[in-house]
Each structure stands twice: as C-alpha cells, then as structure tokens.
One Martini backbone bead per residue (centre of mass of N, CA, C, O) as a GRO file, in nm:
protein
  286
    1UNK     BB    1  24.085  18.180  28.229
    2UNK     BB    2  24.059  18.466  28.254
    3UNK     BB    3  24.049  18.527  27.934
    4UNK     BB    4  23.761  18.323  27.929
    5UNK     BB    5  23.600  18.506  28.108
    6UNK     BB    6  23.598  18.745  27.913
    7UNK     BB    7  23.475  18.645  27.672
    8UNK     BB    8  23.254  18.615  27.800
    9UNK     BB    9  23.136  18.861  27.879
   10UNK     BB   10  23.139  19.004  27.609
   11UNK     BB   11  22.938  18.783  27.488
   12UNK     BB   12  22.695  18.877  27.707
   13UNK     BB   13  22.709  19.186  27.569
   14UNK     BB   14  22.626  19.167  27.327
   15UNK     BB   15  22.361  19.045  27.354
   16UNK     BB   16  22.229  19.305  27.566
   17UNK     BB   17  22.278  19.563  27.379
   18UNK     BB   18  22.047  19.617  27.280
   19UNK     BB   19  21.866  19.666  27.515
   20UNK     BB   20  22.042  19.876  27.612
   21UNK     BB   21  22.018  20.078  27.400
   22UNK     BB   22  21.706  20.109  27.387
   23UNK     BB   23  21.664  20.200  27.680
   24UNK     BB   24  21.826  20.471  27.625
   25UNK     BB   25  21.660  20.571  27.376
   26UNK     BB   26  21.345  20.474  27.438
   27UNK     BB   27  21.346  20.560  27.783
   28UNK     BB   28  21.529  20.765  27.917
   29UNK     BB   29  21.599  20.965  27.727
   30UNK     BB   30  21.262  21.057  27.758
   31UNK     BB   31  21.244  21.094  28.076
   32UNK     BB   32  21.474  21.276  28.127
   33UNK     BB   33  21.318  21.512  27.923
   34UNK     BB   34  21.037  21.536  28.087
   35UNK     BB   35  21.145  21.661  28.304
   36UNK     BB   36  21.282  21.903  28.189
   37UNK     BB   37  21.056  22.046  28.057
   38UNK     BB   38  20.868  22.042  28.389
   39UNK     BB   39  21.036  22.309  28.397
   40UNK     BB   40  20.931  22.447  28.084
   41UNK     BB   41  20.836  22.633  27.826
   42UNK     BB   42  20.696  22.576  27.587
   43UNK     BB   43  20.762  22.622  27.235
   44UNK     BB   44  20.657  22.610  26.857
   45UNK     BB   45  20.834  22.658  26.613
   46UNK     BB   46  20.992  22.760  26.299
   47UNK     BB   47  21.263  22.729  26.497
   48UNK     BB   48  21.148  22.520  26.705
   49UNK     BB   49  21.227  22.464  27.015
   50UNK     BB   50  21.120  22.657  27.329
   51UNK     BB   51  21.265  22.741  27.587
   52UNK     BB   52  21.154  22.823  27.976
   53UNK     BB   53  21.217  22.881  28.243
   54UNK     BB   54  20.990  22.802  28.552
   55UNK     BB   55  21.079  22.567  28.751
   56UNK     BB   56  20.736  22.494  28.917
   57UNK     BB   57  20.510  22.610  28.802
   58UNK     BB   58  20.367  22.354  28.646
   59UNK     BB   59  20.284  22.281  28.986
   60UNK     BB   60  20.127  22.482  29.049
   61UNK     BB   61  19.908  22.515  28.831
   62UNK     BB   62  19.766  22.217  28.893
   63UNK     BB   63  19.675  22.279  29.176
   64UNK     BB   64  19.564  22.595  29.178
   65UNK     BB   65  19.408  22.603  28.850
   66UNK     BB   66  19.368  22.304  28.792
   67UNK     BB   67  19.100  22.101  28.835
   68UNK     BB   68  19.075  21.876  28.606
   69UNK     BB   69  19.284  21.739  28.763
   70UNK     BB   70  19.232  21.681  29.044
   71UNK     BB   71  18.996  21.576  29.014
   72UNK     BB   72  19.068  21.311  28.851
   73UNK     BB   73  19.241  21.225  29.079
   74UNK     BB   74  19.024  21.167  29.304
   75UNK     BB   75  18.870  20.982  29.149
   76UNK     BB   76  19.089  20.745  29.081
   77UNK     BB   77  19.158  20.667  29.394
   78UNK     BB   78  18.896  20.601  29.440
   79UNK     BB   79  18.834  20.384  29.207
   80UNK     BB   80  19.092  20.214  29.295
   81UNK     BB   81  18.975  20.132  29.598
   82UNK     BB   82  18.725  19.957  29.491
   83UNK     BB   83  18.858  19.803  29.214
   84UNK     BB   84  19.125  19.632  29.329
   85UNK     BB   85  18.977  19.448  29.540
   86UNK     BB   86  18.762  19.305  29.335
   87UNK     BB   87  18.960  19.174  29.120
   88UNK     BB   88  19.124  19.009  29.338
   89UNK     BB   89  18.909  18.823  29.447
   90UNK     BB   90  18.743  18.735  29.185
   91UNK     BB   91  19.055  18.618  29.091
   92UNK     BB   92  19.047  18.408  29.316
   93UNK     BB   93  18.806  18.272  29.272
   94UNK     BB   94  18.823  18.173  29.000
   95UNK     BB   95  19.049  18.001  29.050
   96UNK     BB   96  18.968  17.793  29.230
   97UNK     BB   97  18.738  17.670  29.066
   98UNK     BB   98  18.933  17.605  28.822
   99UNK     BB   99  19.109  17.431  29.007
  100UNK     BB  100  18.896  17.206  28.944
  101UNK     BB  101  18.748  16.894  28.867
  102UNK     BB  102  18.659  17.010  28.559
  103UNK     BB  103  18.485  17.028  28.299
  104UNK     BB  104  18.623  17.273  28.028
  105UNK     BB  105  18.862  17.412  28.185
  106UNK     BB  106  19.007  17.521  27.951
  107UNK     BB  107  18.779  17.697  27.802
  108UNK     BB  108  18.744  17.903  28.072
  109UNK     BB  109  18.988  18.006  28.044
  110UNK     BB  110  18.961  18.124  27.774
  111UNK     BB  111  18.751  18.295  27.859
  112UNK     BB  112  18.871  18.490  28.085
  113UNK     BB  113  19.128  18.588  27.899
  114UNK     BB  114  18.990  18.730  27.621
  115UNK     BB  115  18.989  18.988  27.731
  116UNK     BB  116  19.305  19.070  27.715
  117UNK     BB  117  19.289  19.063  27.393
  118UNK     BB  118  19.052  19.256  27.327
  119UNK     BB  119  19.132  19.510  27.545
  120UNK     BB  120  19.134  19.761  27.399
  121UNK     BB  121  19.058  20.109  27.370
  122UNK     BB  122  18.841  20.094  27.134
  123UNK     BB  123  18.679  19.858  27.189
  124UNK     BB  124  18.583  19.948  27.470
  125UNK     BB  125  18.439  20.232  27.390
  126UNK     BB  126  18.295  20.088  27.266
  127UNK     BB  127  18.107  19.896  27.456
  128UNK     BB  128  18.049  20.123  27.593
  129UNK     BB  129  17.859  20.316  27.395
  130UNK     BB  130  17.647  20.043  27.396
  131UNK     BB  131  17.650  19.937  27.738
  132UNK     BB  132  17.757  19.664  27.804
  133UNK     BB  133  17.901  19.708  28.072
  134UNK     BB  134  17.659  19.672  28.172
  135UNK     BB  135  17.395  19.598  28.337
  136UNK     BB  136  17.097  19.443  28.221
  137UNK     BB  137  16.838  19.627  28.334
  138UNK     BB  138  16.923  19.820  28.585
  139UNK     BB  139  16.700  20.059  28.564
  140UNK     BB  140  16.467  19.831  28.670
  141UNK     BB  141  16.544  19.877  28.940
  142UNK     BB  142  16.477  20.002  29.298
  143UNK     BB  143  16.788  20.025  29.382
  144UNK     BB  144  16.871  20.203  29.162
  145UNK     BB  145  16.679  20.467  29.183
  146UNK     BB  146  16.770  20.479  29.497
  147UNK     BB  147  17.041  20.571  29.446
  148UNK     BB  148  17.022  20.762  29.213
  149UNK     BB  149  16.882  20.998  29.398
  150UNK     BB  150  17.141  20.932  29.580
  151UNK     BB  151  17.457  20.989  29.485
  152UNK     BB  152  17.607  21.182  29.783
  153UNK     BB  153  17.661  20.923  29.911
  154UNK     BB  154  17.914  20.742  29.948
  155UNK     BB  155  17.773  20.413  29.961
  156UNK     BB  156  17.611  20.507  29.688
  157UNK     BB  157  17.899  20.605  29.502
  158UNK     BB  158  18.010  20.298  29.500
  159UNK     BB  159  17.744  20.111  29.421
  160UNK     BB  160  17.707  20.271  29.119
  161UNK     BB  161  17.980  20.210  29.022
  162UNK     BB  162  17.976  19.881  29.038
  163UNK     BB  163  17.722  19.901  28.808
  164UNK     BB  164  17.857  20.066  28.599
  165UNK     BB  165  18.138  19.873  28.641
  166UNK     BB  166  18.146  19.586  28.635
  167UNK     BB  167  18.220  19.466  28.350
  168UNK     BB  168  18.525  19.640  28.349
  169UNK     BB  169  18.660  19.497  28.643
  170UNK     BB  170  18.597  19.186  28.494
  171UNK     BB  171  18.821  19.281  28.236
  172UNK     BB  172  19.061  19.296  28.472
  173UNK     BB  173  19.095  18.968  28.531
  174UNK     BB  174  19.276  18.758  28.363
  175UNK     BB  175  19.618  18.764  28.465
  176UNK     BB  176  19.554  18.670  28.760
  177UNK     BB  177  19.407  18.415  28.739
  178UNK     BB  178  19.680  18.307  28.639
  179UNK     BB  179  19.850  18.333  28.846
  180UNK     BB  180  19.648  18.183  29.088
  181UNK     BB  181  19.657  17.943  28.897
  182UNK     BB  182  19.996  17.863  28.935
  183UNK     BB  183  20.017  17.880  29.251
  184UNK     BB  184  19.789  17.620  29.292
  185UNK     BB  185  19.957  17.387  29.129
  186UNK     BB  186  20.212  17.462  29.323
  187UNK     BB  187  20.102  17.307  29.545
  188UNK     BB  188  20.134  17.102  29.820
  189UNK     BB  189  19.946  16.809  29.880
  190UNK     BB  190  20.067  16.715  30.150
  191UNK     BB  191  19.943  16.922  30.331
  192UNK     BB  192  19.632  16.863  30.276
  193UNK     BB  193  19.681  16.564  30.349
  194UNK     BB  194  19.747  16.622  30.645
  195UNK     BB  195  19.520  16.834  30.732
  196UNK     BB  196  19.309  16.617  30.697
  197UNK     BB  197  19.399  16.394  30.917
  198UNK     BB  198  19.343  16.633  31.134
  199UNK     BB  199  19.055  16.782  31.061
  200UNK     BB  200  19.020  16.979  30.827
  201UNK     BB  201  18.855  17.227  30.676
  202UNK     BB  202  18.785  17.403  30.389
  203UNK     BB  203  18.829  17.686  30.531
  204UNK     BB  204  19.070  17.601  30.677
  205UNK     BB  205  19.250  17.597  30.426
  206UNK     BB  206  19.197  17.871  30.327
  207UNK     BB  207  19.317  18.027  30.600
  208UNK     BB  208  19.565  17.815  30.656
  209UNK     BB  209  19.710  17.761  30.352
  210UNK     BB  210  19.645  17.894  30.069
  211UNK     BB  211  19.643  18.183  30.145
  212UNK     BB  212  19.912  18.245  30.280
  213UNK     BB  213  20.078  18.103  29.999
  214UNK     BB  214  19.924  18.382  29.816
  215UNK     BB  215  20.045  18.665  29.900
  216UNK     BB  216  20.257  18.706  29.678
  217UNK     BB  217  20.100  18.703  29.456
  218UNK     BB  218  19.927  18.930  29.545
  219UNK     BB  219  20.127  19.144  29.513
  220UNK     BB  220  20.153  19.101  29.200
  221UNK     BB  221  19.870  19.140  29.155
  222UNK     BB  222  19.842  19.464  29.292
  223UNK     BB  223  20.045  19.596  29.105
  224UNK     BB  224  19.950  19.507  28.847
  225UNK     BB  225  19.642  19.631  28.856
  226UNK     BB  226  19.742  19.950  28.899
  227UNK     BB  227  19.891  19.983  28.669
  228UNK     BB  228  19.663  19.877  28.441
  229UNK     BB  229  19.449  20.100  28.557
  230UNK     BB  230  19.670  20.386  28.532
  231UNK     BB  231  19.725  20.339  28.172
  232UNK     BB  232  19.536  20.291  28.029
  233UNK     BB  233  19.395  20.474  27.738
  234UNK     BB  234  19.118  20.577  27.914
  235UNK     BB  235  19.176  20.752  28.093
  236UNK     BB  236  19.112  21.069  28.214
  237UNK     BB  237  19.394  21.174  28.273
  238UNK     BB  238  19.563  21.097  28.016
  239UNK     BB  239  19.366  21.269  27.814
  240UNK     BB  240  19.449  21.522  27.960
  241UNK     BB  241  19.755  21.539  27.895
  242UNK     BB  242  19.707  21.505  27.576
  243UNK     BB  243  19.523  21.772  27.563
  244UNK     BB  244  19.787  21.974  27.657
  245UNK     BB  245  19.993  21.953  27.461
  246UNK     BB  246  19.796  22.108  27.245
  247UNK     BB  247  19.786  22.380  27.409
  248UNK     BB  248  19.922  22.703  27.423
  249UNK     BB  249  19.915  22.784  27.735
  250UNK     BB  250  20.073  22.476  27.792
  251UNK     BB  251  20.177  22.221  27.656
  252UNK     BB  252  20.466  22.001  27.713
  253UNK     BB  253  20.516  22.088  27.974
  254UNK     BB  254  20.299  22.039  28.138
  255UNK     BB  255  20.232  21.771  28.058
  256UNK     BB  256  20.515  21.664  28.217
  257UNK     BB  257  20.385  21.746  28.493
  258UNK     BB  258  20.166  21.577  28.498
  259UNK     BB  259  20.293  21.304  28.458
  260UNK     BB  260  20.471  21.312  28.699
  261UNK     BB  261  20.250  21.389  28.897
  262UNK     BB  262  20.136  21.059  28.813
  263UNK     BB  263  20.325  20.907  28.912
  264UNK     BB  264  20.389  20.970  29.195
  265UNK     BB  265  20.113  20.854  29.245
  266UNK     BB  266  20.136  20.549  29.159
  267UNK     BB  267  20.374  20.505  29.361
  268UNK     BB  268  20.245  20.553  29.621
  269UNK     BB  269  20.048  20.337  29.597
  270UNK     BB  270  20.255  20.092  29.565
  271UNK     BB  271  20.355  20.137  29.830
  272UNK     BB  272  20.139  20.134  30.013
  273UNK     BB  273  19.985  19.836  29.934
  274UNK     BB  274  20.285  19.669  30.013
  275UNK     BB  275  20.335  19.786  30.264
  276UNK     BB  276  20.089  19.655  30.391
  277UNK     BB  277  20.101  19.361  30.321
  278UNK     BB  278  20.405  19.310  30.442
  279UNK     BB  279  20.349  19.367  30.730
  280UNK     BB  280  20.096  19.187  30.757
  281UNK     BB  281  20.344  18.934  30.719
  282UNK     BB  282  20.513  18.981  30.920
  283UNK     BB  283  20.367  18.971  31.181
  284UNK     BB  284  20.294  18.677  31.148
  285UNK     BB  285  20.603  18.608  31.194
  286UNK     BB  286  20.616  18.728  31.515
   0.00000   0.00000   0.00000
C-alpha cells in the first residue's frame, strides 16, 4: 500500500511538473531577477550587462527626483479610488436586472460581457483617439462647462473625471457581472420564499438577505477589479516605466525599482480594501 501510495504521488508530480517548472522559469526567476536589478545600475554594454550595486539609491531617485512618477502614482490611487466602487455597484446593478426573469436575457449577457473581449490596449486606444469613450456631446450641458471652468475644485475633478471616463468605467465590469450573476443563481430560493411569507419587502430582501449572501463575491470582484484597473496595458505609470527601461540615465535598474514599487503599491491598495471588507463583515456576526 505504502508502495502504491509513492507511486500515486510520483504520478501526480509527474503531471503538475510542467507547470512546477514553467513557473520557476518563466516567473519566479524572472521576478527574483528584476528585485536584483532594482538595487543596480544597469547598462548594456558590447561585452554584455553591466551592473553597479547602488543600494537604494533607484527607490530613492523614484521618489525625489522623478515627480512624473510621483504624479502620476497620485493620479492613478485618486482614479482608483473613484473608479472602483463605480465598477463594483454598476456590475451589482447589471447582475440583479439580468438575473430577472426577462426576454433575451442570453443576449443582453453576451452585450455586456462582449467587451471583455475585444478590450485590448490597442482596441481601447482607438477608441479613446475616436473620443468614443466619452458621453456624446457632452461638451453642449451647461453643467460640463460650468465643471470645465472650474477643475481644482476636488468633487468637480471627481464629476469632470466621471463624464470623460464613463465609458471606460464601464468597459470594465464584463466579468464581475458574471460573477455576482452566478453567486446570484446559486442563492436558496427557500430563504426568499420564507422572507416573503414573513412580510419582507424587495428592498428588505435585497439589504437583509441578497447583499449580506453577496459579500465573498464583492471581496473577489473588488481584487479582481483593482488588479485588473492596475496593470491594464494604457496605465500612465506602466508606460512610465516602459519608457524608463530604455533610457540612458536610468535604464533597467530603474525601471525595476518602478516596478517594485508600482507592485508594493497595488498590493497595499489590496490589503487596504479587503481589510476593510472583512472587518466590516467580521463586526456585523459579533
């Protein structure tokens, strides 16, 4: 038995070793390699890579000298913070409707989901070029102009940002819908049936049994969009850090010194949100 058990295991490594090995080779060693860097002065030279250990000094450059990374990392948490519960409530709202009992519910899923699939960074770029993205002739309301006249006002850089991204916004929301629409098919209709026998209201429903049911999932569509929002392949700081890879003064030590702490950044954002979720789910069962 003991023998049949190693054999059974031999067996099961033999299977995932492929993917054991793709990993280490085209991910780990790869990711192990740009920490290394970013403690480096880099240059390619005729006789190969040249490195200079320089300590901190690129985490260092990032933040005292380079303002258009600053900037731009600025930019990117405000819009984050903006865009993300946007994505969230919009893919909430589509998943409820569609889960109702109407005609060409197939349909109306494949219009929604459809631009997940052709929303690559080239498509995306035409489109923005075209001003598609934007609501159409927004610039003729009065409220848009009296917005444009004043921009440094935080909640009219908010509203300003909202009318030229809405469309991108919700370019964005393809596969959370189907998320919250598949966690909404799996919910016990028993629960439903008992609340309505009790008197409870559609509103009732949907703040004491729905959203509470919706929880994990909004955890997982809330990763799933910050994630999705932060490495998308038009971000201004990834293009930052793209153009910085082949420059001279700064080169690939640089740029992975970006990178590194483009990542520490987004995983704070995802500590950041999930914690916040989870506490507050924690609180509400004590």
């Amino acid at each position: 038995m003991k023998r049949l058990g190693n054999n059974r295991n031999l067996t099961g490594l033999l299977f995932v070793s492929p993917w054991i090995i793709g990993f280490l080779v085209f991910t780990a060693f790869p990711l192990l390699y740009s920490l290394f860097l970013s403690f480096q002065e880099v240059k390619i030279t005729t006789d190969g890579i040249k490195t200079n250990f320089v300590s901190f000094g690129n985490y260092e450059y990032a933040f005292s000298v380079d303002g258009t990374f600053v900037d731009r990392v600025l930019k990117y948490l405000e819009e984050m913070v903006i865009s993300v519960p946007i994505i969230i409530v919009f893919s909430l709202i589509i998943a409820l409707l569609l889960n109702q009992k109407i005609k060409f519910r197939g349909l109306f899923r494949t219009i929604f989901f459809l631009p997940v699939i052709i929303a690559s960074g080239p498509v995306i770029k035409e489109l923005i070029d075209q001003g598609i993205t934007t609501i159409p002739s927004i610039e003729q309301y009065a409220i848009y102009q009296a917005l444009n006249d004043n921009p440094d006002g935080f909640f009219n850089g908010i509203l300003l940002y909202l009318i030229k991204n809405l469309i991108v916004i919700l370019w964005y929301s393809g596969v959370q819908i189907l998320i919250f629409l598949a966690a909404l098919q799996k919910m016990d209709k028993q629960i439903f049936e008992a609340a309505k026998i009790d008197g409870a209201s559609n509103w009732e429903f949907f703040w004491k049994i729905t959203l509470p049911s919706l929880k994990p999932m909004i955890i997982v569509n809330l990763i799933y969009t910050i994630v999705t929002y932060s490495v998308f392949s038009l971000n201004p700081i990834i293009e930052h850090i793209q153009k910085n890879m082949f420059k001279v003064d700064t080169g690939y030590g640089y740029a992975s010194a970006l990178s590194w702490i483009y990542f520490l950044i987004i995983a704070a954002a995802l500590a950041i949100a999930v914690g916040v979720m989870t506490v507050k789910r924690m609180k509400k069962y004590t």
